PDB file of C-alpha atoms in Angstrom:
ATOM      1  CA  MET A1310     136.282 279.070  67.812  1.00 36.00           C
ATOM      2  CA  ALA A1311     135.873 276.133  70.280  1.00 41.00           C
ATOM      3  CA  GLN A1312     134.693 273.058  68.776  1.00 45.00           C
ATOM      4  CA  LYS A1313     131.027 273.344  69.828  1.00 49.00           C
ATOM      5  CA  GLY A1314     129.735 270.960  72.353  1.00 54.00           C
ATOM      6  CA  LEU A1315     133.281 270.214  73.803  1.00 77.00           C
ATOM      7  CA  ALA A1316     134.036 272.849  76.711  1.00 86.00           C
ATOM      8  CA  ARG A1317     137.879 273.644  77.780  1.00 86.00           C
ATOM      9  CA  ASP A1318     137.117 272.650  81.215  1.00 89.00           C
ATOM     10  CA  THR A1319     135.777 269.146  80.120  1.00 91.00           C
ATOM     11  CA  VAL A1320     138.816 268.546  78.315  1.00 92.00           C
ATOM     12  CA  VAL A1321     140.870 269.195  81.572  1.00 94.00           C
ATOM     13  CA  ARG A1322     138.545 267.049  83.649  1.00 94.00           C
ATOM     14  CA  ALA A1323     138.742 264.217  81.345  1.00 95.00           C
ATOM     15  CA  ALA A1324     142.597 264.604  81.344  1.00 96.00           C
ATOM     16  CA  LEU A1325     142.898 264.604  84.990  1.00 96.00           C
ATOM     17  CA  GLU A1326     140.808 261.163  85.259  1.00 97.00           C
ATOM     18  CA  LEU A1327     142.971 259.636  82.409  1.00 97.00           C
ATOM     19  CA  LEU A1328     146.185 260.684  84.528  1.00 97.00           C
ATOM     20  CA  ASP A1329     144.828 258.877  87.317  1.00 96.00           C
ATOM     21  CA  GLU A1330     144.277 255.834  84.989  1.00 95.00           C
ATOM     22  CA  ALA A1331     147.178 255.749  82.981  1.00 95.00           C
ATOM     23  CA  GLY A1332     149.628 258.227  84.622  1.00 95.00           C
ATOM     24  CA  LEU A1333     151.629 260.911  82.890  1.00 95.00           C
ATOM     25  CA  ASP A1334     153.641 258.796  80.679  1.00 94.00           C
ATOM     26  CA  GLY A1335     150.539 257.022  79.406  1.00 94.00           C
ATOM     27  CA  LEU A1336     148.551 260.698  79.137  1.00 95.00           C
ATOM     28  CA  SER A1337     148.383 261.305  75.159  1.00 91.00           C
ATOM     29  CA  VAL A1338     146.218 263.507  72.997  1.00 91.00           C
ATOM     30  CA  ARG A1339     145.438 260.413  71.171  1.00 90.00           C
ATOM     31  CA  ARG A1340     144.069 258.736  74.584  1.00 93.00           C
ATOM     32  CA  LEU A1341     142.076 261.560  75.502  1.00 93.00           C
ATOM     33  CA  ALA A1342     140.528 262.072  72.131  1.00 91.00           C
ATOM     34  CA  ALA A1343     139.262 258.507  72.241  1.00 92.00           C
ATOM     35  CA  ARG A1344     138.352 258.995  75.954  1.00 92.00           C
ATOM     36  CA  LEU A1345     135.998 262.288  74.763  1.00 91.00           C
ATOM     37  CA  GLY A1346     134.658 260.582  71.734  1.00 90.00           C
ATOM     38  CA  VAL A1347     136.522 263.097  69.435  1.00 89.00           C
ATOM     39  CA  GLN A1348     139.081 263.390  66.676  1.00 85.00           C
ATOM     40  CA  ASN A1349     142.394 264.619  67.868  1.00 81.00           C
ATOM     41  CA  PRO A1350     142.161 267.997  65.731  1.00 81.00           C
ATOM     42  CA  ALA A1351     139.040 268.682  68.024  1.00 80.00           C
ATOM     43  CA  LEU A1352     141.249 269.055  71.207  1.00 85.00           C
ATOM     44  CA  TYR A1353     143.955 271.266  69.214  1.00 79.00           C
ATOM     45  CA  TRP A1354     140.996 273.991  69.168  1.00 79.00           C
ATOM     46  CA  HIS A1355     141.645 274.278  72.801  1.00 83.00           C
ATOM     47  CA  PHE A1356     145.423 273.345  73.338  1.00 86.00           C
ATOM     48  CA  ARG A1357     147.595 273.938  70.652  1.00 85.00           C
ATOM     49  CA  ASN A1358     150.018 271.173  71.795  1.00 89.00           C
ATOM     50  CA  LYS A1359     150.279 268.545  74.808  1.00 91.00           C
ATOM     51  CA  GLN A1360     152.445 270.696  76.930  1.00 93.00           C
ATOM     52  CA  GLU A1361     149.519 273.446  76.859  1.00 93.00           C
ATOM     53  CA  LEU A1362     147.060 270.717  77.967  1.00 94.00           C
ATOM     54  CA  LEU A1363     149.638 269.879  80.761  1.00 95.00           C
ATOM     55  CA  ASP A1364     149.749 273.297  82.001  1.00 95.00           C
ATOM     56  CA  GLU A1365     146.303 273.720  82.149  1.00 93.00           C
ATOM     57  CA  MET A1366     145.899 270.658  84.136  1.00 94.00           C
ATOM     58  CA  ALA A1367     148.332 271.879  86.691  1.00 95.00           C
ATOM     59  CA  ARG A1368     146.391 275.060  86.959  1.00 93.00           C
ATOM     60  CA  GLU A1369     143.499 273.363  87.813  1.00 92.00           C
ATOM     61  CA  LEU A1370     145.336 271.125  90.692  1.00 91.00           C
ATOM     62  CA  LEU A1371     146.651 274.792  91.666  1.00 90.00           C
ATOM     63  CA  ALA A1372     143.173 276.571  91.651  1.00 84.00           C
ATOM     64  CA  HIS A1373     142.405 276.779  95.188  1.00 75.00           C
ATOM     65  CA  ASP A1374     144.049 279.742  96.771  1.00 65.00           C
ATOM     66  CA  MET A1375     145.993 278.852 100.008  1.00 70.00           C
ATOM     67  CA  GLY A1376     144.612 282.013 101.813  1.00 76.00           C
ATOM     68  CA  GLY A1377     146.374 283.734 104.687  1.00 83.00           C
ATOM     69  CA  PRO A1378     146.426 282.657 108.232  1.00 87.00           C
ATOM     70  CA  ALA A1379     143.453 281.877 110.140  1.00 85.00           C
ATOM     71  CA  GLY A1380     142.195 283.753 113.210  1.00 83.00           C
ATOM     72  CA  GLY A1381     144.815 283.499 115.795  1.00 84.00           C
ATOM     73  CA  GLU A1382     147.369 281.557 113.538  1.00 90.00           C
ATOM     74  CA  GLY A1383     150.713 282.645 113.399  1.00 92.00           C
ATOM     75  CA  TRP A1384     153.059 282.321 110.318  1.00 95.00           C
ATOM     76  CA  ARG A1385     154.625 279.364 111.290  1.00 96.00           C
ATOM     77  CA  GLU A1386     151.069 277.496 111.772  1.00 95.00           C
ATOM     78  CA  TRP A1387     149.945 279.065 108.571  1.00 95.00           C
ATOM     79  CA  LEU A1388     153.043 277.829 106.708  1.00 96.00           C
ATOM     80  CA  ALA A1389     153.001 274.328 107.956  1.00 97.00           C
ATOM     81  CA  ARG A1390     148.983 273.996 107.336  1.00 95.00           C
ATOM     82  CA  ARG A1391     149.856 275.443 103.684  1.00 94.00           C
ATOM     83  CA  ALA A1392     152.502 272.479 103.279  1.00 96.00           C
ATOM     84  CA  HIS A1393     150.074 269.870 104.528  1.00 96.00           C
ATOM     85  CA  ARG A1394     147.445 271.134 101.915  1.00 95.00           C
ATOM     86  CA  TYR A1395     149.935 271.323  99.208  1.00 95.00           C
ATOM     87  CA  ARG A1396     150.989 267.640  99.694  1.00 97.00           C
ATOM     88  CA  ARG A1397     147.346 266.702  99.676  1.00 96.00           C
ATOM     89  CA  THR A1398     146.813 268.575  96.520  1.00 95.00           C
ATOM     90  CA  LEU A1399     149.778 266.872  94.929  1.00 96.00           C
ATOM     91  CA  LEU A1400     148.477 263.366  96.258  1.00 96.00           C
ATOM     92  CA  SER A1401     145.075 263.786  94.745  1.00 95.00           C
ATOM     93  CA  HIS A1402     146.021 262.576  91.220  1.00 96.00           C
ATOM     94  CA  ARG A1403     148.394 259.903  90.265  1.00 96.00           C
ATOM     95  CA  ASP A1404     151.815 261.720  89.511  1.00 97.00           C
ATOM     96  CA  GLY A1405     150.243 264.906  90.375  1.00 96.00           C
ATOM     97  CA  ALA A1406     153.650 266.088  91.826  1.00 97.00           C
ATOM     98  CA  ARG A1407     155.420 265.211  88.375  1.00 96.00           C
ATOM     99  CA  LEU A1408     152.584 266.977  86.644  1.00 97.00           C
ATOM    100  CA  ILE A1409     153.232 269.942  88.655  1.00 96.00           C
ATOM    101  CA  ALA A1410     156.963 270.116  88.411  1.00 95.00           C
ATOM    102  CA  THR A1411     156.616 269.901  84.489  1.00 92.00           C
ATOM    103  CA  GLY A1412     153.716 272.591  84.088  1.00 88.00           C
ATOM    104  CA  ASN A1413     153.881 276.317  84.149  1.00 89.00           C
ATOM    105  CA  PRO A1414     151.639 277.775  87.134  1.00 85.00           C
ATOM    106  CA  GLY A1415     150.333 280.813  85.152  1.00 88.00           C
ATOM    107  CA  PRO A1416     149.360 284.073  86.236  1.00 90.00           C
ATOM    108  CA  ASP A1417     146.863 283.114  89.252  1.00 89.00           C
ATOM    109  CA  VAL A1418     149.361 281.373  91.068  1.00 89.00           C
ATOM    110  CA  ALA A1419     151.933 284.084  90.810  1.00 90.00           C
ATOM    111  CA  ARG A1420     149.293 286.609  92.122  1.00 91.00           C
ATOM    112  CA  SER A1421     148.872 283.998  95.028  1.00 91.00           C
ATOM    113  CA  PHE A1422     152.249 283.856  95.844  1.00 91.00           C
ATOM    114  CA  GLU A1423     152.421 287.661  95.726  1.00 94.00           C
ATOM    115  CA  ALA A1424     149.759 287.961  98.062  1.00 92.00           C
ATOM    116  CA  GLU A1425     151.411 285.241 100.539  1.00 93.00           C
ATOM    117  CA  LEU A1426     154.693 287.285 100.403  1.00 95.00           C
ATOM    118  CA  ARG A1427     152.536 290.534 101.304  1.00 95.00           C
ATOM    119  CA  THR A1428     151.174 288.433 104.293  1.00 93.00           C
ATOM    120  CA  LEU A1429     154.615 287.498 105.605  1.00 95.00           C
ATOM    121  CA  THR A1430     156.485 290.871 105.006  1.00 95.00           C
ATOM    122  CA  GLY A1431     153.416 292.302 107.129  1.00 94.00           C
ATOM    123  CA  LEU A1432     154.355 289.754 109.945  1.00 93.00           C
ATOM    124  CA  GLY A1433     158.135 291.031 109.848  1.00 94.00           C
ATOM    125  CA  PHE A1434     159.702 289.074 107.117  1.00 96.00           C
ATOM    126  CA  THR A1435     161.850 290.974 104.534  1.00 96.00           C
ATOM    127  CA  PRO A1436     160.513 290.014 100.900  1.00 96.00           C
ATOM    128  CA  ALA A1437     163.518 288.048 100.649  1.00 97.00           C
ATOM    129  CA  GLN A1438     163.133 286.176 103.782  1.00 97.00           C
ATOM    130  CA  GLY A1439     159.482 285.385 102.809  1.00 96.00           C
ATOM    131  CA  LEU A1440     160.428 284.257  99.130  1.00 97.00           C
ATOM    132  CA  HIS A1441     162.967 281.766 100.338  1.00 97.00           C
ATOM    133  CA  ALA A1442     160.566 280.805 103.239  1.00 97.00           C
ATOM    134  CA  ILE A1443     157.553 279.842 100.833  1.00 96.00           C
ATOM    135  CA  THR A1444     160.093 278.555  98.221  1.00 96.00           C
ATOM    136  CA  ALA A1445     161.964 276.102 100.541  1.00 97.00           C
ATOM    137  CA  ILE A1446     158.858 274.727 101.980  1.00 97.00           C
ATOM    138  CA  SER A1447     157.254 274.087  98.603  1.00 96.00           C
ATOM    139  CA  HIS A1448     160.180 272.740  96.771  1.00 97.00           C
ATOM    140  CA  TYR A1449     160.540 269.941 100.211  1.00 98.00           C
ATOM    141  CA  THR A1450     156.923 269.391  99.506  1.00 98.00           C
ATOM    142  CA  LEU A1451     156.951 268.834  96.028  1.00 97.00           C
ATOM    143  CA  GLY A1452     160.209 266.830  96.347  1.00 97.00           C
ATOM    144  CA  PHE A1453     158.722 264.715  99.130  1.00 97.00           C
ATOM    145  CA  VAL A1454     155.717 263.488  96.911  1.00 97.00           C
ATOM    146  CA  LEU A1455     157.740 262.939  93.938  1.00 97.00           C
ATOM    147  CA  ASN A1456     159.601 260.241  95.919  1.00 94.00           C
ATOM    148  CA  GLU A1457     156.335 259.100  97.699  1.00 95.00           C
ATOM    149  CA  GLN A1458     154.518 258.665  94.282  1.00 95.00           C
ATOM    150  CA  ALA A1459     157.432 257.062  92.598  1.00 92.00           C
ATOM    151  CA  GLY A1460     157.329 254.356  95.371  1.00 86.00           C
ATOM    152  CA  LEU A1461     153.788 253.847  94.937  1.00 83.00           C
ATOM    153  CA  ASP A1462     154.335 253.326  91.291  1.00 82.00           C
ATOM    154  CA  ARG A1463     156.922 251.012  91.964  1.00 81.00           C
ATOM    155  CA  ARG A1464     154.898 249.073  94.267  1.00 77.00           C
ATOM    156  CA  SER A1465     152.025 248.886  92.275  1.00 75.00           C
ATOM    157  CA  ARG A1466     154.198 247.157  89.483  1.00 75.00           C
ATOM    158  CA  GLY A1467     155.431 244.665  91.992  1.00 73.00           C
ATOM    159  CA  ASP A1468     158.744 246.197  92.270  1.00 72.00           C
ATOM    160  CA  SER A1469     159.747 245.781  96.080  1.00 70.00           C
ATOM    161  CA  PRO A1470     162.697 244.601  97.935  1.00 69.00           C
ATOM    162  CA  ASP A1471     162.864 241.398  99.918  1.00 72.00           C
ATOM    163  CA  LEU A1472     162.157 242.944 103.293  1.00 73.00           C
ATOM    164  CA  GLU A1473     163.940 240.088 105.299  1.00 80.00           C
ATOM    165  CA  ALA A1474     167.087 240.460 103.529  1.00 80.00           C
ATOM    166  CA  TYR A1475     166.807 244.271 103.653  1.00 78.00           C
ATOM    167  CA  ALA A1476     166.188 244.148 107.505  1.00 81.00           C
ATOM    168  CA  ARG A1477     169.216 241.732 107.617  1.00 86.00           C
ATOM    169  CA  ASP A1478     171.623 244.045 105.744  1.00 87.00           C
ATOM    170  CA  HIS A1479     170.171 247.468 106.837  1.00 89.00           C
ATOM    171  CA  PRO A1480     169.262 247.075 110.574  1.00 89.00           C
ATOM    172  CA  LEU A1481     169.801 250.788 111.497  1.00 88.00           C
ATOM    173  CA  THR A1482     167.405 251.777 108.644  1.00 87.00           C
ATOM    174  CA  VAL A1483     165.048 249.395 110.099  1.00 87.00           C
ATOM    175  CA  GLU A1484     165.330 250.831 113.359  1.00 88.00           C
ATOM    176  CA  GLY A1485     164.758 253.981 112.251  1.00 87.00           C
ATOM    177  CA  VAL A1486     161.716 253.491 110.353  1.00 86.00           C
ATOM    178  CA  ARG A1487     160.484 251.328 113.367  1.00 84.00           C
ATOM    179  CA  THR A1488     160.866 254.122 115.600  1.00 86.00           C
ATOM    180  CA  GLY A1489     160.083 257.349 113.433  1.00 82.00           C
ATOM    181  CA  GLY A1490     157.993 256.022 110.553  1.00 82.00           C
ATOM    182  CA  ALA A1491     159.021 255.198 106.921  1.00 86.00           C
ATOM    183  CA  PRO A1492     160.978 258.055 104.950  1.00 88.00           C
ATOM    184  CA  THR A1493     157.653 259.071 102.949  1.00 88.00           C
ATOM    185  CA  SER A1494     155.061 258.504 106.060  1.00 91.00           C
ATOM    186  CA  ASP A1495     153.038 261.527 107.363  1.00 93.00           C
ATOM    187  CA  GLU A1496     155.419 261.427 110.666  1.00 92.00           C
ATOM    188  CA  ALA A1497     158.451 261.922 108.238  1.00 93.00           C
ATOM    189  CA  PHE A1498     156.857 264.757 105.991  1.00 96.00           C
ATOM    190  CA  ALA A1499     155.700 266.462 109.362  1.00 96.00           C
ATOM    191  CA  HIS A1500     159.319 265.721 110.996  1.00 95.00           C
ATOM    192  CA  GLY A1501     161.110 267.424 107.748  1.00 97.00           C
ATOM    193  CA  LEU A1502     158.679 270.237 107.616  1.00 98.00           C
ATOM    194  CA  ARG A1503     159.321 271.076 111.351  1.00 97.00           C
ATOM    195  CA  LEU A1504     163.153 271.392 110.699  1.00 97.00           C
ATOM    196  CA  ILE A1505     162.693 273.813 107.973  1.00 98.00           C
ATOM    197  CA  LEU A1506     160.512 275.917 109.965  1.00 97.00           C
ATOM    198  CA  ASP A1507     163.237 275.954 112.936  1.00 97.00           C
ATOM    199  CA  GLY A1508     165.444 277.162 109.995  1.00 97.00           C
ATOM    200  CA  VAL A1509     162.935 279.927 108.696  1.00 97.00           C
ATOM    201  CA  ALA A1510     162.707 281.072 112.286  1.00 96.00           C
ATOM    202  CA  ALA A1511     166.106 281.283 112.884  1.00 95.00           C
ATOM    203  CA  SER A1512     166.919 283.042 109.602  1.00 94.00           C
ATOM    204  CA  ALA A1513     164.219 285.770 110.342  1.00 91.00           C
ATOM    205  CA  PRO A1514     164.441 286.989 113.608  1.00 88.00           C
ATOM    206  CA  GLY A1515     162.534 289.891 113.141  1.00 85.00           C
ATOM    207  CA  ALA A1516     159.547 287.658 112.403  1.00 85.00           C
ATOM    208  CA  ALA A1517     156.551 288.044 114.736  1.00 74.00           C
ATOM    209  CA  HIS A1518     156.165 284.784 116.972  1.00 68.00           C
TER     210      HIS A1518
END
């Protein structure tokens, strides 16, 4: 029986708010209980341990189905849109990428993944080609945001290089950033995504264009 007056979704929402304030390293059952005005044991009515709470938080972030291609949208445009939406989801909370990387997505995400594979096979992909396309893009997006959020965290602590000295010692890097955007910029993400999609197209010649 759940603790009266403390709904499971209330706990998850409060945990996501605490994540934004304290980060994943600062999130604890004790701090969450204090935020909700209850004793620690009250939370264990809902979650047996902290990992189960983190799993539920990850599922909340991934609760919105990506859906299939929009009208007139090809697989390439659909997968690009899917990647950009996934990135926005990960960036919607502090340490969102770390949370997803360490959490169990659960059966709902697995069902959505199966539906996406069904869509791709209907567009001419083999199951293996579709599987590797989606996972490559998802892993790229997750890794990109992990670096993105780690940089944000370092800057929030004032841990940034001497830009003048860096420019002097790394002129080619600085020129690359000047002409193509920072390695964690929107432009860099889109460029990397295009490279992956080019590879997907080359590896699945039977896919509809």
